[in-house]
Amino acid sequence: MGSNGTSDREDLSSCDAEEASDAFDDPGVEETKIEFGVLFDIDGVIALGLNPLPQAREAIRMLICPETGQPRVPFAFVTNGCALGDSKAKKLSQWFDVQVSPDQCIHSQSPLSVFTKWHHKRVLFVGQGPILEIAESLGFTNVCELEDVKKAYPLLDMVDHNNRKSVANGYVENPDFPRIECIISIGEPDRWESYLQLIIDLLVTNGKPDKAPERYPDTHLPILACNMDLVFKAEACMPRFGHGSFLLCLEALYEKITGNALQYTHLIGKPSEITYRFSEHTIAKLAMQIPGAGRIKRIYFVGDNPEVDIKGANLYNKYLGRYRRLSGSLSGPPTIEQIRAIRRQIDISKSRMIPDDAEFMEHSAKLFISILVGTGVYNPNATSMCGPHVYHGHRDIERDDELTKPHFYFDDCHKAVQFIFSKEKFK
């Protein structure tokens, strides 16, 4: 690390420096309009568990106009957690004594709000908490839970011994139960064994598990997953299983049973490019509400997890570089069809591609700048619990240790915001 608390790695190497040179204006000229935004991870950056960090109070205070209580620059929070936007916004507002809007809270499932292709299909939502309310808030109109599937097909869940006793006394199936057209997993469920069984039943029967297939199909109905975190850090002394662990079990069981690899239609949540594209879209919308804000050229992402926050920011920075190269030959602003064609040309795994049905604000960001802080997962003085050969990332995201290195490092988010304001010459 450099002597000023920053990383010596300040070359923005995830994006070609010459190509991105116009992302910053003349360094000798003070900015007269706001052309940058800030994104924060929550756990480990602005809070630990239910306790906000004092450094975060100072950071948020810098971003708010004291006279109006409104944001001075566009900023938002990005978490792999799953909750209603209103509830998280209320909690953040209480923590920092400012008004945080639900639009500023990006959860792992938030990008589904622009996935209009799925909004009116029959969708099974998987997770815990008020998942049907969450689905409705995202625009879905025809959803169900696993309990609905179990009620329609009571013979399926035989890993539940109480259910075995219940059906032994008689049962009724519902042959008219509508076929499931898509599965969306927004978080780990409570009873993994039942969910693993019934999700695989739905996958191999194309969403209608009323009779066994003659053979296991080579393809299966669409499955979308939000949040790939294998583990997460809570109050326990060791990391706890996350939604990524549940997905890993599902992938292993599906392949073991069918002989085919499970294929995700979309992977959402950090570090997937889809979530960072939605974050850029959100910052662009927020900027429209701030006097003096122009087109957002630079977005700073402040995170504490190199494998998730930093890798995702750097992956998206690479994505932006490729997008700019592919769109650079166009004579004017790209049409929707041209944007979709460019998306398909960018070489990333299919599950991480920006979907055609997702409509976003026009790309304006030229740099996505990663900033690592030392108040959460990353501890510069600690040794790793596992050897360097262990990779906790998802199988659809290539291992590249260079992508886990931030552009800048600071002890906490307050120092990070101070640096951003200095870099942007923002008073």
Tab-separated table of C-alpha atoms in Angstrom:
chain	number	residue	atom	x	y	z
A	1	MET	CA	0.000	0.000	0.000
A	2	GLY	CA	1.130	3.547	-0.643
A	3	SER	CA	2.089	5.845	2.188
A	4	ASN	CA	-1.091	7.917	1.801
A	5	GLY	CA	-3.307	4.932	2.541
A	6	THR	CA	-4.039	4.167	-1.086
A	7	SER	CA	-2.975	1.161	-3.039
A	8	ASP	CA	0.094	1.557	-5.229
A	9	ARG	CA	-2.119	0.069	-7.956
A	10	GLU	CA	-3.651	3.269	-9.320
A	11	ASP	CA	-3.371	2.522	-13.021
A	12	LEU	CA	-6.999	1.504	-13.624
A	13	SER	CA	-5.559	-1.558	-15.320
A	14	SER	CA	-8.941	-3.256	-15.703
A	15	CYS	CA	-9.638	-0.750	-18.480
A	16	ASP	CA	-7.248	0.519	-21.110
A	17	ALA	CA	-5.912	3.825	-19.746
A	18	GLU	CA	-5.644	5.581	-23.113
A	19	GLU	CA	-9.149	4.575	-24.131
A	20	ALA	CA	-10.582	5.897	-20.842
A	21	SER	CA	-8.526	9.096	-20.739
A	22	ASP	CA	-11.548	11.282	-21.465
A	23	ALA	CA	-13.313	9.948	-18.373
A	24	PHE	CA	-11.539	12.698	-16.413
A	25	ASP	CA	-11.528	16.288	-17.593
A	26	ASP	CA	-8.477	18.546	-17.554
A	27	PRO	CA	-6.935	17.904	-14.106
A	28	GLY	CA	-6.151	21.600	-13.775
A	29	VAL	CA	-9.783	22.667	-14.147
A	30	GLU	CA	-12.163	22.550	-11.210
A	31	GLU	CA	-15.387	20.675	-11.981
A	32	THR	CA	-18.471	22.856	-12.468
A	33	LYS	CA	-20.886	19.944	-12.797
A	34	ILE	CA	-21.168	16.599	-11.061
A	35	GLU	CA	-20.046	13.747	-13.312
A	36	PHE	CA	-19.506	11.004	-10.750
A	37	GLY	CA	-21.496	8.733	-8.454
A	38	VAL	CA	-20.713	6.554	-5.453
A	39	LEU	CA	-21.885	3.039	-4.591
A	40	PHE	CA	-21.434	1.425	-1.176
A	41	ASP	CA	-21.632	-2.158	-0.066
A	42	ILE	CA	-23.444	-2.312	3.291
A	43	ASP	CA	-22.130	-5.112	5.518
A	44	GLY	CA	-18.504	-4.423	6.375
A	45	VAL	CA	-18.456	-0.979	4.749
A	46	ILE	CA	-21.107	1.136	6.441
A	47	ALA	CA	-22.206	-1.329	9.144
A	48	LEU	CA	-21.279	-4.477	11.013
A	49	GLY	CA	-24.412	-6.523	11.547
A	50	LEU	CA	-27.029	-4.175	12.991
A	51	ASN	CA	-24.509	-1.555	14.046
A	52	PRO	CA	-23.574	1.332	11.716
A	53	LEU	CA	-19.908	2.262	11.666
A	54	PRO	CA	-18.997	5.730	12.997
A	55	GLN	CA	-16.803	6.326	9.925
A	56	ALA	CA	-19.882	5.708	7.774
A	57	ARG	CA	-21.776	8.468	9.562
A	58	GLU	CA	-19.059	10.905	8.522
A	59	ALA	CA	-19.016	9.576	4.959
A	60	ILE	CA	-22.783	9.890	4.505
A	61	ARG	CA	-22.745	13.357	6.063
A	62	MET	CA	-20.327	14.468	3.331
A	63	LEU	CA	-22.761	13.279	0.669
A	64	ILE	CA	-25.782	15.159	2.040
A	65	CYS	CA	-26.531	18.870	1.732
A	66	PRO	CA	-27.005	20.131	5.324
A	67	GLU	CA	-29.452	22.857	4.272
A	68	THR	CA	-31.852	20.625	2.307
A	69	GLY	CA	-31.078	17.129	3.558
A	70	GLN	CA	-30.866	15.991	-0.078
A	71	PRO	CA	-27.935	14.179	-1.742
A	72	ARG	CA	-25.193	16.424	-3.074
A	73	VAL	CA	-23.996	13.675	-5.427
A	74	PRO	CA	-25.786	10.537	-6.623
A	75	PHE	CA	-25.073	7.605	-4.318
A	76	ALA	CA	-26.657	4.258	-3.543
A	77	PHE	CA	-26.146	1.091	-1.514
A	78	VAL	CA	-25.568	-2.309	-3.142
A	79	THR	CA	-25.999	-5.474	-1.094
A	80	ASN	CA	-26.312	-9.169	-1.870
A	81	GLY	CA	-28.921	-9.352	0.863
A	82	CYS	CA	-32.588	-9.858	0.061
A	83	ALA	CA	-35.234	-7.587	1.552
A	84	LEU	CA	-37.954	-5.153	0.631
A	85	GLY	CA	-36.462	-1.855	-0.510
A	86	ASP	CA	-38.661	0.131	1.880
A	87	SER	CA	-37.425	-1.755	4.951
A	88	LYS	CA	-33.741	-1.296	4.140
A	89	ALA	CA	-34.258	2.385	3.298
A	90	LYS	CA	-35.975	2.967	6.657
A	91	LYS	CA	-33.128	1.272	8.517
A	92	LEU	CA	-30.454	3.283	6.714
A	93	SER	CA	-32.419	6.494	7.308
A	94	GLN	CA	-32.526	5.741	11.033
A	95	TRP	CA	-28.844	4.842	11.173
A	96	PHE	CA	-27.617	8.054	9.555
A	97	ASP	CA	-30.441	10.450	10.374
A	98	VAL	CA	-30.951	11.232	6.680
A	99	GLN	CA	-33.687	10.426	4.212
A	100	VAL	CA	-32.636	7.382	2.162
A	101	SER	CA	-35.069	6.465	-0.609
A	102	PRO	CA	-35.893	2.871	-1.623
A	103	ASP	CA	-34.419	3.711	-5.050
A	104	GLN	CA	-31.027	4.057	-3.344
A	105	CYS	CA	-31.161	0.470	-2.000
A	106	ILE	CA	-30.053	-2.113	-4.545
A	107	HIS	CA	-30.571	-5.692	-3.360
A	108	SER	CA	-29.489	-8.872	-5.094
A	109	GLN	CA	-32.970	-9.240	-6.634
A	110	SER	CA	-33.397	-5.566	-7.640
A	111	PRO	CA	-32.373	-5.988	-11.323
A	112	LEU	CA	-35.367	-8.308	-11.759
A	113	SER	CA	-37.517	-5.172	-11.844
A	114	VAL	CA	-36.373	-4.539	-15.438
A	115	PHE	CA	-36.563	-8.212	-16.506
A	116	THR	CA	-40.006	-7.647	-17.981
A	117	LYS	CA	-39.937	-10.880	-19.979
A	118	TRP	CA	-40.668	-12.853	-16.805
A	119	HIS	CA	-43.091	-10.530	-15.024
A	120	HIS	CA	-46.298	-12.218	-16.225
A	121	LYS	CA	-45.088	-15.828	-16.350
A	122	ARG	CA	-45.896	-18.423	-13.697
A	123	VAL	CA	-42.831	-18.149	-11.451
A	124	LEU	CA	-41.744	-20.116	-8.382
A	125	PHE	CA	-39.921	-17.792	-5.969
A	126	VAL	CA	-37.438	-19.374	-3.574
A	127	GLY	CA	-36.115	-17.756	-0.406
A	128	GLN	CA	-37.116	-16.644	3.069
A	129	GLY	CA	-39.043	-13.699	4.411
A	130	PRO	CA	-41.804	-11.846	2.531
A	131	ILE	CA	-40.822	-13.294	-0.855
A	132	LEU	CA	-44.270	-12.877	-2.411
A	133	GLU	CA	-44.283	-9.200	-1.412
A	134	ILE	CA	-40.781	-8.845	-2.834
A	135	ALA	CA	-41.887	-10.496	-6.089
A	136	GLU	CA	-44.880	-8.175	-6.361
A	137	SER	CA	-42.724	-5.110	-5.682
A	138	LEU	CA	-40.491	-6.158	-8.595
A	139	GLY	CA	-43.425	-6.353	-11.018
A	140	PHE	CA	-44.216	-10.091	-10.964
A	141	THR	CA	-47.918	-10.879	-11.211
A	142	ASN	CA	-48.202	-14.701	-11.158
A	143	VAL	CA	-45.982	-16.182	-8.464
A	144	CYS	CA	-46.059	-19.071	-6.011
A	145	GLU	CA	-43.964	-20.584	-3.215
A	146	LEU	CA	-42.725	-24.088	-2.627
A	147	GLU	CA	-45.513	-24.698	-0.116
A	148	ASP	CA	-47.987	-24.239	-2.970
A	149	VAL	CA	-46.189	-26.912	-5.004
A	150	LYS	CA	-46.092	-29.277	-1.995
A	151	LYS	CA	-49.809	-28.795	-1.423
A	152	ALA	CA	-50.584	-29.593	-5.067
A	153	TYR	CA	-48.271	-32.638	-5.147
A	154	PRO	CA	-48.097	-34.013	-1.571
A	155	LEU	CA	-46.216	-37.188	-2.567
A	156	LEU	CA	-43.104	-35.330	-3.729
A	157	ASP	CA	-41.594	-34.320	-0.395
A	158	MET	CA	-40.607	-37.641	1.164
A	159	VAL	CA	-37.509	-36.248	2.875
A	160	ASP	CA	-39.977	-34.704	5.326
A	161	HIS	CA	-40.895	-37.681	7.549
A	162	ASN	CA	-43.879	-35.834	8.993
A	163	ASN	CA	-45.217	-35.497	5.463
A	164	ARG	CA	-44.825	-39.271	4.991
A	165	LYS	CA	-47.087	-39.848	7.996
A	166	SER	CA	-49.557	-37.269	6.730
A	167	VAL	CA	-49.988	-38.736	3.237
A	168	ALA	CA	-50.284	-42.238	4.708
A	169	ASN	CA	-53.612	-41.101	6.136
A	170	GLY	CA	-54.809	-39.864	2.761
A	171	TYR	CA	-54.006	-37.078	0.343
A	172	VAL	CA	-55.457	-35.112	-2.565
A	173	GLU	CA	-53.472	-33.908	-5.574
A	174	ASN	CA	-54.348	-30.895	-7.700
A	175	PRO	CA	-53.946	-31.823	-11.392
A	176	ASP	CA	-55.021	-28.330	-12.376
A	177	PHE	CA	-52.093	-26.674	-10.615
A	178	PRO	CA	-50.582	-24.369	-13.287
A	179	ARG	CA	-47.253	-25.367	-14.810
A	180	ILE	CA	-44.262	-23.509	-13.426
A	181	GLU	CA	-42.590	-21.547	-16.237
A	182	CYS	CA	-39.567	-20.207	-14.393
A	183	ILE	CA	-37.738	-20.617	-11.054
A	184	ILE	CA	-36.199	-17.587	-9.356
A	185	SER	CA	-34.097	-18.143	-6.246
A	186	ILE	CA	-33.545	-14.885	-4.379
A	187	GLY	CA	-31.967	-16.371	-1.255
A	188	GLU	CA	-31.298	-19.566	0.647
A	189	PRO	CA	-34.517	-21.288	1.833
A	190	ASP	CA	-35.106	-22.655	5.310
A	191	ARG	CA	-35.418	-26.404	4.575
A	192	TRP	CA	-32.798	-27.094	1.942
A	193	GLU	CA	-33.571	-30.798	1.535
A	194	SER	CA	-37.195	-30.205	0.537
A	195	TYR	CA	-36.325	-27.354	-1.799
A	196	LEU	CA	-33.529	-29.304	-3.502
A	197	GLN	CA	-35.869	-32.235	-4.114
A	198	LEU	CA	-38.787	-30.247	-5.498
A	199	ILE	CA	-36.723	-27.820	-7.593
A	200	ILE	CA	-35.063	-30.757	-9.342
A	201	ASP	CA	-38.498	-32.353	-9.805
A	202	LEU	CA	-39.677	-29.190	-11.526
A	203	LEU	CA	-36.541	-28.901	-13.661
A	204	VAL	CA	-36.758	-32.449	-15.058
A	205	THR	CA	-40.527	-32.282	-15.703
A	206	ASN	CA	-40.572	-28.859	-17.355
A	207	GLY	CA	-42.463	-27.366	-14.449
A	208	LYS	CA	-45.281	-29.945	-14.211
A	209	PRO	CA	-44.229	-32.737	-11.761
A	210	ASP	CA	-47.366	-34.865	-12.081
A	211	LYS	CA	-45.633	-37.744	-13.859
A	212	ALA	CA	-42.073	-38.951	-14.312
A	213	PRO	CA	-40.280	-38.040	-17.548
A	214	GLU	CA	-39.434	-40.871	-19.945
A	215	ARG	CA	-35.844	-39.661	-19.839
A	216	TYR	CA	-34.067	-36.756	-18.236
A	217	PRO	CA	-34.141	-33.820	-20.659
A	218	ASP	CA	-31.010	-32.221	-22.080
A	219	THR	CA	-32.397	-28.782	-21.217
A	220	HIS	CA	-34.615	-27.519	-18.422
A	221	LEU	CA	-36.946	-24.658	-17.669
A	222	PRO	CA	-35.351	-21.272	-16.941
A	223	ILE	CA	-33.733	-20.729	-13.560
A	224	LEU	CA	-32.532	-17.341	-12.314
A	225	ALA	CA	-30.427	-17.000	-9.182
A	226	CYS	CA	-29.678	-13.908	-7.113
A	227	ASN	CA	-26.604	-13.767	-4.844
A	228	MET	CA	-23.811	-16.296	-5.391
A	229	ASP	CA	-22.010	-15.754	-2.071
A	230	LEU	CA	-20.710	-19.122	-0.880
A	231	VAL	CA	-20.394	-17.817	2.687
A	232	PHE	CA	-20.974	-14.556	4.510
A	233	LYS	CA	-19.606	-12.997	7.679
A	234	ALA	CA	-22.094	-12.579	10.499
A	235	GLU	CA	-21.677	-12.410	14.272
A	236	ALA	CA	-20.351	-16.004	14.466
A	237	CYS	CA	-16.619	-16.590	14.789
A	238	MET	CA	-16.489	-18.279	11.361
A	239	PRO	CA	-18.201	-17.527	8.018
A	240	ARG	CA	-21.697	-18.967	7.538
A	241	PHE	CA	-23.208	-20.721	4.499
A	242	GLY	CA	-24.740	-18.303	2.015
A	243	HIS	CA	-27.087	-18.661	-0.942
A	244	GLY	CA	-24.123	-19.725	-3.079
A	245	SER	CA	-23.758	-22.840	-0.920
A	246	PHE	CA	-27.387	-23.755	-1.597
A	247	LEU	CA	-26.826	-23.236	-5.332
A	248	LEU	CA	-23.716	-25.413	-5.193
A	249	CYS	CA	-25.775	-28.251	-3.677
A	250	LEU	CA	-28.437	-27.801	-6.350
A	251	GLU	CA	-25.857	-27.874	-9.156
A	252	ALA	CA	-24.133	-30.990	-7.782
A	253	LEU	CA	-27.368	-32.914	-7.235
A	254	TYR	CA	-28.832	-31.999	-10.621
A	255	GLU	CA	-25.700	-33.152	-12.447
A	256	LYS	CA	-25.381	-36.296	-10.328
A	257	ILE	CA	-28.985	-37.293	-11.033
A	258	THR	CA	-29.353	-36.273	-14.686
A	259	GLY	CA	-25.784	-36.413	-15.982
A	260	ASN	CA	-26.176	-32.858	-17.290
A	261	ALA	CA	-24.854	-29.577	-15.926
A	262	LEU	CA	-27.385	-27.157	-14.492
A	263	GLN	CA	-27.661	-24.090	-16.711
A	264	TYR	CA	-28.597	-20.714	-15.280
A	265	THR	CA	-30.572	-18.344	-17.476
A	266	HIS	CA	-29.291	-15.401	-15.420
A	267	LEU	CA	-26.993	-14.979	-12.430
A	268	ILE	CA	-27.728	-11.760	-10.568
A	269	GLY	CA	-26.084	-10.067	-7.595
A	270	LYS	CA	-22.458	-9.158	-7.003
A	271	PRO	CA	-20.091	-9.896	-8.738
A	272	SER	CA	-22.270	-10.418	-11.851
A	273	GLU	CA	-22.083	-7.662	-14.464
A	274	ILE	CA	-25.895	-7.577	-14.531
A	275	THR	CA	-26.053	-6.067	-11.050
A	276	TYR	CA	-23.370	-3.488	-11.803
A	277	ARG	CA	-25.200	-2.491	-14.995
A	278	PHE	CA	-28.339	-1.997	-12.910
A	279	SER	CA	-26.283	0.050	-10.456
A	280	GLU	CA	-25.072	2.333	-13.253
A	281	HIS	CA	-28.692	2.669	-14.384
A	282	THR	CA	-29.718	3.595	-10.824
A	283	ILE	CA	-26.983	6.204	-10.406
A	284	ALA	CA	-27.962	7.779	-13.751
A	285	LYS	CA	-31.590	8.044	-12.593
A	286	LEU	CA	-30.603	9.499	-9.227
A	287	ALA	CA	-28.372	12.069	-10.942
A	288	MET	CA	-31.403	13.463	-12.763
A	289	GLN	CA	-32.804	14.562	-9.383
A	290	ILE	CA	-29.671	16.492	-8.310
A	291	PRO	CA	-29.128	20.115	-9.390
A	292	GLY	CA	-25.790	20.526	-11.125
A	293	ALA	CA	-25.398	16.860	-12.047
A	294	GLY	CA	-24.488	16.046	-15.631
A	295	ARG	CA	-23.921	12.746	-17.435
A	296	ILE	CA	-22.202	10.381	-15.038
A	297	LYS	CA	-18.767	9.480	-16.374
A	298	ARG	CA	-17.215	7.838	-13.326
A	299	ILE	CA	-18.683	5.546	-10.684
A	300	TYR	CA	-16.778	4.605	-7.528
A	301	PHE	CA	-17.653	1.329	-5.822
A	302	VAL	CA	-16.649	1.052	-2.146
A	303	GLY	CA	-16.560	-2.534	-0.874
A	304	ASP	CA	-14.930	-4.767	1.712
A	305	ASN	CA	-14.872	-8.126	-0.078
A	306	PRO	CA	-12.196	-8.535	-2.783
A	307	GLU	CA	-13.820	-11.673	-4.246
A	308	VAL	CA	-17.277	-10.107	-4.511
A	309	ASP	CA	-17.378	-6.289	-4.407
A	310	ILE	CA	-13.994	-5.563	-5.969
A	311	LYS	CA	-14.048	-8.382	-8.498
A	312	GLY	CA	-17.517	-7.348	-9.651
A	313	ALA	CA	-16.528	-3.698	-10.024
A	314	ASN	CA	-13.429	-4.653	-12.008
A	315	LEU	CA	-15.376	-7.109	-14.171
A	316	TYR	CA	-17.845	-4.371	-15.008
A	317	ASN	CA	-15.041	-1.932	-15.712
A	318	LYS	CA	-13.753	-4.434	-18.287
A	319	TYR	CA	-17.287	-4.752	-19.649
A	320	LEU	CA	-17.506	-0.978	-20.098
A	321	GLY	CA	-14.178	-0.955	-21.932
A	322	ARG	CA	-15.379	-3.632	-24.341
A	323	TYR	CA	-18.699	-1.878	-24.828
A	324	ARG	CA	-16.975	1.378	-25.702
A	325	ARG	CA	-14.700	-0.325	-28.209
A	326	LEU	CA	-17.599	-2.093	-29.906
A	327	SER	CA	-19.808	1.010	-30.004
A	328	GLY	CA	-17.025	3.418	-30.957
A	329	SER	CA	-17.589	3.016	-34.702
A	330	LEU	CA	-21.247	4.080	-34.517
A	331	SER	CA	-22.024	7.489	-36.005
A	332	GLY	CA	-24.621	8.385	-33.373
A	333	PRO	CA	-26.265	7.093	-30.201
A	334	PRO	CA	-26.903	3.344	-30.551
A	335	THR	CA	-30.425	2.079	-31.124
A	336	ILE	CA	-31.959	-0.549	-28.847
A	337	GLU	CA	-31.186	-3.241	-31.404
A	338	GLN	CA	-27.578	-2.061	-31.721
A	339	ILE	CA	-27.210	-2.085	-27.929
A	340	ARG	CA	-28.522	-5.653	-27.777
A	341	ALA	CA	-26.171	-6.727	-30.556
A	342	ILE	CA	-23.185	-5.200	-28.736
A	343	ARG	CA	-24.174	-6.944	-25.493
A	344	ARG	CA	-24.139	-10.302	-27.288
A	345	GLN	CA	-20.656	-9.658	-28.686
A	346	ILE	CA	-19.083	-9.076	-25.265
A	347	ASP	CA	-17.363	-12.316	-24.310
A	348	ILE	CA	-18.719	-13.347	-20.908
A	349	SER	CA	-20.578	-16.452	-19.769
A	350	LYS	CA	-24.153	-16.651	-21.007
A	351	SER	CA	-25.617	-16.515	-17.501
A	352	ARG	CA	-23.989	-13.110	-16.894
A	353	MET	CA	-24.997	-11.456	-20.170
A	354	ILE	CA	-27.246	-8.401	-19.945
A	355	PRO	CA	-30.664	-9.747	-21.054
A	356	ASP	CA	-32.374	-8.331	-24.112
A	357	ASP	CA	-35.571	-7.591	-22.203
A	358	ALA	CA	-33.774	-5.414	-19.626
A	359	GLU	CA	-34.209	-1.740	-20.504
A	360	PHE	CA	-31.706	0.599	-18.881
A	361	MET	CA	-30.748	4.245	-19.009
A	362	GLU	CA	-28.173	4.848	-21.727
A	363	HIS	CA	-24.564	3.990	-20.860
A	364	SER	CA	-22.711	7.092	-19.732
A	365	ALA	CA	-20.089	5.711	-17.330
A	366	LYS	CA	-16.618	5.353	-18.783
A	367	LEU	CA	-14.882	4.126	-15.651
A	368	PHE	CA	-16.034	1.913	-12.810
A	369	ILE	CA	-13.473	2.443	-10.062
A	370	SER	CA	-13.036	-0.114	-7.268
A	371	ILE	CA	-12.151	0.964	-3.728
A	372	LEU	CA	-11.427	-1.583	-0.986
A	373	VAL	CA	-11.808	-0.745	2.705
A	374	GLY	CA	-10.505	-2.600	5.747
A	375	THR	CA	-13.548	-2.537	8.028
A	376	GLY	CA	-15.151	-5.821	6.928
A	377	VAL	CA	-14.143	-9.043	5.206
A	378	TYR	CA	-10.759	-7.768	4.093
A	379	ASN	CA	-8.203	-7.422	6.852
A	380	PRO	CA	-4.746	-6.379	5.610
A	381	ASN	CA	-3.137	-7.854	8.727
A	382	ALA	CA	-4.899	-11.232	8.731
A	383	THR	CA	-3.912	-14.462	7.037
A	384	SER	CA	-6.332	-16.412	4.860
A	385	MET	CA	-8.260	-19.267	6.491
A	386	CYS	CA	-7.692	-21.361	3.358
A	387	GLY	CA	-4.812	-21.794	0.942
A	388	PRO	CA	-4.417	-19.774	-2.249
A	389	HIS	CA	-5.623	-22.755	-4.319
A	390	VAL	CA	-9.158	-22.534	-2.889
A	391	TYR	CA	-11.616	-20.572	-5.027
A	392	HIS	CA	-14.938	-19.594	-3.461
A	393	GLY	CA	-16.351	-17.937	-6.561
A	394	HIS	CA	-19.168	-19.316	-8.685
A	395	ARG	CA	-18.302	-21.733	-11.488
A	396	ASP	CA	-19.730	-19.312	-14.129
A	397	ILE	CA	-17.264	-16.587	-13.111
A	398	GLU	CA	-13.690	-17.262	-14.090
A	399	ARG	CA	-10.978	-17.151	-11.476
A	400	ASP	CA	-8.679	-14.190	-12.039
A	401	ASP	CA	-6.793	-13.015	-8.979
A	402	GLU	CA	-5.913	-9.722	-10.680
A	403	LEU	CA	-9.593	-8.806	-10.685
A	404	THR	CA	-9.697	-9.003	-6.881
A	405	LYS	CA	-7.146	-6.188	-6.586
A	406	PRO	CA	-8.718	-2.757	-6.063
A	407	HIS	CA	-7.756	0.402	-7.830
A	408	PHE	CA	-7.455	2.045	-4.401
A	409	TYR	CA	-7.414	0.962	-0.751
A	410	PHE	CA	-8.428	2.950	2.351
A	411	ASP	CA	-8.907	2.074	5.988
A	412	ASP	CA	-12.606	3.009	5.962
A	413	CYS	CA	-15.372	4.510	3.828
A	414	HIS	CA	-14.962	8.023	5.267
A	415	LYS	CA	-11.388	8.179	3.988
A	416	ALA	CA	-12.616	6.722	0.698
A	417	VAL	CA	-15.190	9.505	0.243
A	418	GLN	CA	-12.605	12.132	1.176
A	419	PHE	CA	-10.355	10.736	-1.559
A	420	ILE	CA	-13.191	10.691	-4.098
A	421	PHE	CA	-14.044	14.334	-3.429
A	422	SER	CA	-10.377	15.261	-3.727
A	423	LYS	CA	-10.000	13.298	-6.965
A	424	GLU	CA	-13.111	14.932	-8.385
A	425	LYS	CA	-12.159	18.410	-7.105
A	426	PHE	CA	-15.582	18.551	-5.521
A	427	LYS	CA	-16.162	21.040	-2.693
